[in-house]
């Protein structure tokens, strides 16, 4: 027997609803991003109404969401699109109060087959004022029907184990679960940034956080082959791929940094090596950012985390950049908070794989933690910085990193 309902997705917008006159621009971008993100699963109609978005399979593939496994993947994909607070798989059907009761009971059967729940409540919204019952009456009627069919359950309006949501519009809807979204604003509404992406925990999180504000990402990785291995580069690509689940396609620029680093190693004082190296990195990243139309640099620095992230070291590295803002979204986060975000976005397991990055290979034993301007002037006296930057920008390979399908 064919189903008496169609499964669709209801998603709820977050911060976008606070926007004023330009709200339409954010909504259009969100809808475009959703269509793009769901492309691999088929064609969907994506329609916005007030603060919600209704996602429905088109007629060419009416049943894509009827398979539970695919439906869960699509729902998960929807929640990864920035701009949404939550999303639900929803049953859509037509009929009257009795039909609502029948579907509420079917949904309850499904829930109870997976969970050992004892209490529930019904919440209802009536958009169609021609429907003969008001919301509170719908809740009472549907609640009673569920209790009659499931005498083992009882109602708890304060802390129910599950909630049955009923919605009455031109069509009727029931659903129960809400999957949390990643919030933020749709990517494509806040310009483009160049992320300094290493193989660690912090920088992928930094990229994710800026993308969550609507920023498109490109990334640069400084690769010191063979001091850093081919596998270290693969790890960075994997991390970019994970971030791209949220940010969309990332252009990853790999700068061949070995000769530059050897030059710095030879010609600058040991205790200033990290700082001179980071200043050259920032200069190369800035020049590339300009070339690519990026409007800022993004790093995973956090105040006080390591010697190169004291306020003095950050100030001196920052001065190497001439006119782009450098965003450090983790600056005030504790390492544990960063690790939590990293786990939530699925990057942690990859980030902790033990491949060396270039900073650990050429690391100074006693780096200066409170460098002053005069130290950097001395340290760079024997270096031709412009030539090193030119060499860096010329030695770049670019890869287009796309999310792995069905992730
Ligand atoms: P992460 O966990 O992101 O590797 P970290 O805590 O190891 O950061 P550092 O090595 O001091 O800290 O690097 C600080 C920031 O500088 C990184 O978050 C990243 O943005 C950038 N960075 C460091 N190494 C590289 C590299 N090899 N290529 C690109 N960016 C880098
Ligand atoms: Mg690092």
XYZ file of C-alpha atoms and ligand atoms in Angstrom:
439
model
C 0.000 0.000 0.000
C 1.325 3.440 -0.832
C 1.858 5.844 2.045
C -0.902 8.231 3.046
C 1.597 11.070 3.428
C 4.674 12.575 1.791
C 7.831 13.227 3.756
C 9.178 16.756 3.381
C 11.583 18.951 5.375
C 10.722 21.982 7.451
C 13.675 24.217 8.363
C 13.691 27.236 10.652
C 15.718 30.368 10.012
C 17.693 32.025 12.800
C 19.439 35.387 12.800
C 18.199 36.204 9.281
C 14.780 36.949 10.720
C 16.306 39.906 12.604
C 17.355 41.524 9.320
C 15.505 44.579 8.124
C 15.144 45.773 4.548
C 17.898 43.536 3.198
C 16.394 40.354 4.624
C 15.404 39.195 1.117
C 19.041 39.076 0.029
C 19.935 36.709 2.894
C 16.896 34.524 2.285
C 17.635 34.196 -1.434
C 21.221 33.207 -0.694
C 20.068 30.659 1.880
C 17.647 29.121 -0.635
C 20.369 28.992 -3.321
C 22.767 27.363 -0.851
C 20.181 24.767 0.144
C 19.453 23.867 -3.497
C 23.173 23.609 -4.184
C 23.806 21.507 -1.086
C 20.974 19.084 -1.899
C 21.751 18.760 -5.619
C 23.284 15.297 -5.255
C 20.077 13.949 -3.696
C 17.773 15.150 -6.475
C 15.604 18.138 -7.335
C 13.788 19.942 -4.528
C 11.430 22.839 -4.343
C 12.697 25.200 -1.629
C 10.116 27.738 -0.543
C 10.350 30.299 2.211
C 7.354 31.404 4.208
C 7.779 33.762 7.149
C 10.657 32.451 9.251
C 10.561 28.950 7.820
C 11.686 27.081 4.763
C 9.780 24.171 3.232
C 11.844 21.681 1.251
C 9.917 19.272 -0.921
C 11.063 16.701 -3.499
C 10.022 17.703 -7.004
C 7.882 15.483 -9.218
C 10.915 14.062 -11.024
C 11.939 12.346 -7.768
C 8.843 12.385 -5.537
C 10.000 9.583 -3.236
C 13.576 10.538 -2.305
C 12.644 11.261 1.287
C 10.525 8.131 1.741
C 13.647 6.051 2.313
C 14.579 6.699 5.958
C 18.326 6.435 5.451
C 18.356 8.934 2.579
C 15.918 11.196 4.409
C 18.290 11.333 7.406
C 21.231 12.183 5.144
C 19.280 14.977 3.458
C 18.109 16.323 6.818
C 21.673 16.296 8.108
C 22.847 18.114 4.954
C 20.172 20.772 5.459
C 21.328 21.441 9.023
C 24.885 22.026 7.756
C 23.777 24.997 5.672
C 24.466 28.161 7.671
C 21.409 30.259 8.502
C 19.181 27.588 10.041
C 18.372 26.988 13.695
C 16.855 23.549 13.172
C 15.167 21.247 10.676
C 12.678 18.382 10.837
C 11.394 15.563 8.695
C 7.680 16.262 8.413
C 4.751 14.186 7.164
C 2.482 16.106 4.820
C -1.061 14.959 4.049
C -4.610 16.151 3.468
C -7.785 15.496 5.403
C -9.580 16.407 8.617
C -9.188 16.037 12.358
C -9.510 12.256 12.110
C -6.705 12.115 9.535
C -4.495 14.142 11.880
C -5.244 11.705 14.705
C -4.431 8.706 12.485
C -1.099 10.197 11.433
C -0.240 11.232 14.998
C -0.802 7.620 16.002
C 1.325 6.254 13.167
C 4.088 8.651 14.126
C 3.824 7.595 17.769
C 4.084 3.915 16.726
C 7.234 4.726 14.798
C 8.761 6.644 17.717
C 7.912 3.942 20.252
C 9.440 1.260 18.027
C 12.790 3.042 18.473
C 12.543 4.575 21.955
C 11.342 3.477 25.333
C 9.340 6.666 25.938
C 6.669 7.037 28.597
C 5.382 10.612 28.294
C 4.464 13.014 25.514
C 2.589 16.158 24.679
C 1.020 17.631 21.552
C 1.780 21.130 20.261
C -0.230 22.605 17.488
C -0.203 25.602 15.132
C -3.158 26.580 13.000
C -2.339 28.766 9.994
C -5.568 27.885 8.193
C -8.286 29.715 10.117
C -10.998 27.855 8.162
C -10.088 24.671 10.023
C -12.964 24.178 12.512
C -10.816 23.704 15.664
C -8.433 26.148 17.324
C -4.914 25.056 18.331
C -5.657 24.190 22.002
C -8.605 22.038 20.940
C -6.495 20.261 18.327
C -3.929 19.462 21.050
C -6.605 18.010 23.346
C -8.266 15.945 20.596
C -5.010 14.555 19.165
C -3.586 13.940 22.652
C -6.669 11.917 23.577
C -6.464 9.862 20.392
C -2.812 9.036 21.089
C -3.621 8.061 24.691
C -6.449 5.782 23.600
C -4.236 4.005 21.058
C -1.233 3.917 23.434
C -2.546 3.411 26.987
C 1.029 2.884 28.240
C 1.771 6.579 27.597
C 0.826 9.564 29.716
C 0.854 13.303 29.052
C 3.520 15.521 30.583
C 3.260 19.120 29.426
C 6.451 20.260 31.208
C 9.086 17.607 30.443
C 7.689 15.136 27.935
C 9.921 12.407 26.480
C 8.660 13.423 23.038
C 6.467 16.028 21.427
C 4.041 15.564 18.557
C 3.839 18.750 16.556
C 0.726 19.264 14.473
C 0.463 21.990 11.904
C -2.673 22.942 10.036
C -2.228 24.977 6.876
C -3.760 24.310 3.446
C -2.150 20.896 3.990
C -1.744 19.080 7.284
C 1.582 18.183 8.901
C 2.840 16.122 11.815
C 6.388 15.638 13.039
C 8.316 15.043 16.202
C 12.053 15.593 16.015
C 14.036 18.769 15.503
C 17.669 18.455 14.477
C 19.773 21.464 15.467
C 21.283 23.542 12.685
C 24.621 25.340 12.676
C 22.961 28.782 12.792
C 24.928 31.775 11.458
C 24.314 33.500 8.133
C 24.275 32.048 4.602
C 27.684 31.710 2.960
C 27.946 34.259 0.161
C 26.551 37.189 2.130
C 29.791 38.385 3.766
C 32.582 38.526 1.199
C 35.570 36.258 0.893
C 38.437 35.452 3.248
C 41.845 33.766 2.945
C 42.241 31.184 5.718
C 45.754 30.232 6.839
C 45.070 26.533 7.140
C 47.511 24.247 8.917
C 46.998 20.631 9.868
C 46.107 21.446 13.476
C 42.905 21.736 15.473
C 42.525 25.487 15.449
C 42.586 26.758 11.886
C 39.787 24.534 10.487
C 37.600 25.753 13.360
C 38.559 29.361 12.567
C 37.523 28.832 8.929
C 34.244 27.237 9.968
C 33.504 30.162 12.291
C 34.073 32.816 9.637
C 32.046 30.819 7.101
C 29.265 30.711 9.685
C 29.104 34.506 9.411
C 28.455 34.185 5.685
C 32.034 34.370 4.418
C 33.260 32.379 1.431
C 36.630 30.741 2.041
C 39.852 30.219 0.200
C 42.786 28.710 2.069
C 46.560 28.739 1.974
C 48.783 26.025 3.380
C 52.544 26.455 3.726
C 54.105 23.152 2.821
C 57.764 22.379 3.564
C 58.230 19.195 1.616
C 60.074 16.910 2.372
C 60.365 18.241 5.951
C 56.611 17.984 6.039
C 55.401 14.872 4.314
C 53.015 14.280 1.434
C 50.661 12.900 4.071
C 50.682 16.200 5.942
C 49.395 17.822 2.743
C 46.749 15.109 2.365
C 45.666 15.817 5.917
C 45.248 19.522 5.157
C 43.184 18.638 2.078
C 41.026 16.362 4.228
C 40.491 19.176 6.725
C 39.562 21.599 3.928
C 37.114 18.973 2.649
C 35.501 18.753 6.095
C 35.179 22.550 6.374
C 33.728 22.627 2.832
C 30.704 20.632 4.051
C 29.651 23.906 5.681
C 31.404 26.589 3.636
C 31.000 25.182 0.132
C 33.896 24.642 -2.270
C 37.288 25.880 -1.020
C 40.171 26.839 -3.279
C 43.213 25.503 -1.452
C 46.506 27.176 -2.348
C 49.591 25.203 -1.402
C 52.678 27.345 -1.080
C 55.980 25.559 -1.525
C 57.698 26.946 1.555
C 60.801 24.758 1.890
C 63.437 27.011 0.346
C 62.020 30.082 2.028
C 62.113 28.324 5.342
C 65.686 27.087 4.856
C 66.688 30.627 3.962
C 65.058 31.984 7.136
C 66.649 29.207 9.168
C 70.093 30.196 7.925
C 69.761 33.950 8.000
C 67.679 34.912 10.973
C 68.380 34.516 14.703
C 67.048 31.309 16.275
C 64.921 32.976 18.937
C 63.135 35.105 16.315
C 62.685 32.344 13.759
C 59.029 31.664 14.471
C 58.154 35.337 14.236
C 60.084 36.015 11.017
C 58.574 32.890 9.497
C 55.055 33.926 10.467
C 55.589 37.442 9.125
C 56.655 36.030 5.749
C 53.643 33.676 5.773
C 51.290 36.572 6.448
C 52.854 38.661 3.664
C 52.527 35.849 1.137
C 48.958 35.181 2.266
C 48.101 38.866 1.938
C 49.501 39.151 -1.550
C 47.623 36.034 -2.629
C 44.452 37.339 -0.942
C 44.643 40.519 -3.007
C 45.163 38.509 -6.185
C 42.157 36.310 -5.407
C 39.821 39.085 -4.324
C 39.817 38.050 -0.656
C 39.081 40.848 1.780
C 40.732 39.527 4.932
C 43.089 36.918 6.362
C 41.824 34.361 8.883
C 43.990 32.472 11.375
C 43.413 30.057 14.234
C 45.411 32.087 16.746
C 44.231 32.235 20.348
C 45.727 34.696 22.809
C 48.444 33.179 24.968
C 48.176 29.660 23.512
C 51.829 29.411 22.414
C 54.908 31.663 22.248
C 53.886 33.073 18.872
C 50.497 34.058 20.225
C 51.429 36.456 23.031
C 50.044 39.946 22.497
C 53.538 41.206 21.531
C 54.063 38.395 19.023
C 50.618 38.890 17.530
C 51.208 42.630 17.264
C 54.513 42.137 15.444
C 53.111 39.496 13.079
C 50.099 41.683 12.419
C 52.332 44.566 11.367
C 53.597 42.447 8.484
C 50.180 42.763 6.852
C 49.753 46.079 5.125
C 46.074 46.685 4.552
C 43.847 43.667 5.114
C 42.116 42.950 8.410
C 43.294 39.724 10.073
C 40.416 37.858 11.703
C 41.204 35.546 14.612
C 37.837 34.140 15.621
C 39.383 31.887 18.303
C 41.258 34.691 20.031
C 39.198 34.506 23.242
C 38.454 30.785 23.260
C 39.854 28.231 25.617
C 41.478 25.215 23.916
C 38.725 22.950 25.220
C 36.045 25.152 23.667
C 37.868 25.006 20.339
C 38.157 21.214 20.608
C 34.415 20.992 21.251
C 33.638 22.932 18.077
C 36.170 20.812 16.207
C 34.372 17.651 17.368
C 30.968 19.050 16.525
C 31.993 19.818 12.936
C 33.666 16.436 12.504
C 37.243 17.719 12.139
C 38.783 16.619 15.446
C 39.664 13.029 14.557
C 41.483 14.220 11.439
C 43.175 17.173 13.163
C 44.773 14.995 15.830
C 46.387 12.602 13.348
C 50.108 12.881 14.041
C 51.594 14.504 10.932
C 54.164 17.209 11.516
C 53.486 20.754 10.349
C 56.207 23.109 9.182
C 56.271 25.033 12.445
C 57.149 21.926 14.420
C 60.027 20.976 12.114
C 61.854 24.290 12.230
C 60.812 25.164 15.728
C 63.194 27.266 17.827
C 64.162 25.867 21.228
C 63.684 29.162 23.055
C 61.485 31.469 20.998
C 61.218 35.082 22.147
C 57.829 35.361 23.765
C 57.800 39.162 24.083
C 59.466 40.373 20.888
C 59.906 44.087 20.307
C 60.119 46.060 17.120
C 63.912 46.388 17.365
C 64.250 42.614 17.501
C 62.397 42.191 14.240
C 64.397 44.935 12.553
C 67.595 43.109 13.540
C 66.177 39.709 12.607
C 65.160 40.810 9.141
C 68.312 42.854 8.419
C 69.928 39.984 6.513
C 66.774 38.927 4.681
C 65.413 40.059 1.342
C 61.786 39.862 2.440
C 60.307 41.118 -0.839
C 62.194 38.472 -2.798
C 61.058 35.746 -0.384
C 57.442 36.845 -0.684
C 57.688 36.930 -4.475
C 59.208 33.454 -4.455
C 56.388 32.242 -2.196
C 53.587 33.681 -4.315
C 55.122 32.230 -7.475
C 55.477 28.762 -5.941
C 51.793 28.050 -5.367
C 49.706 25.103 -6.586
C 45.949 25.446 -6.344
C 43.402 22.684 -5.734
C 39.636 22.879 -5.796
C 38.415 21.097 -2.675
C 34.858 19.818 -2.661
C 32.970 18.040 0.044
C 32.807 14.258 -0.233
C 29.308 13.316 -1.501
C 26.787 12.059 1.078
C 28.635 13.517 4.081
P 46.577 25.074 14.380
O 45.948 24.167 15.367
O 45.586 25.758 13.505
O 47.673 24.383 13.613
P 48.375 26.069 16.299
O 47.742 26.133 17.619
O 49.233 24.916 15.976
O 47.243 26.225 15.209
P 50.402 27.863 15.322
O 51.185 26.767 14.733
O 51.080 28.908 16.127
O 49.188 27.424 16.206
O 49.670 28.605 14.170
C 48.779 29.653 14.390
C 48.004 29.878 13.112
O 48.891 30.164 12.025
C 47.252 28.627 12.654
O 45.999 28.519 13.316
C 47.120 28.885 11.195
O 46.078 29.807 10.941
C 48.439 29.535 10.847
N 49.436 28.518 10.396
C 50.375 27.879 11.117
N 51.077 27.018 10.363
C 50.589 27.099 9.121
C 50.877 26.448 7.851
N 51.833 25.532 7.741
N 50.135 26.802 6.781
C 49.139 27.714 6.895
N 48.829 28.350 8.032
C 49.523 28.057 9.131
Mg 49.712 24.406 13.850
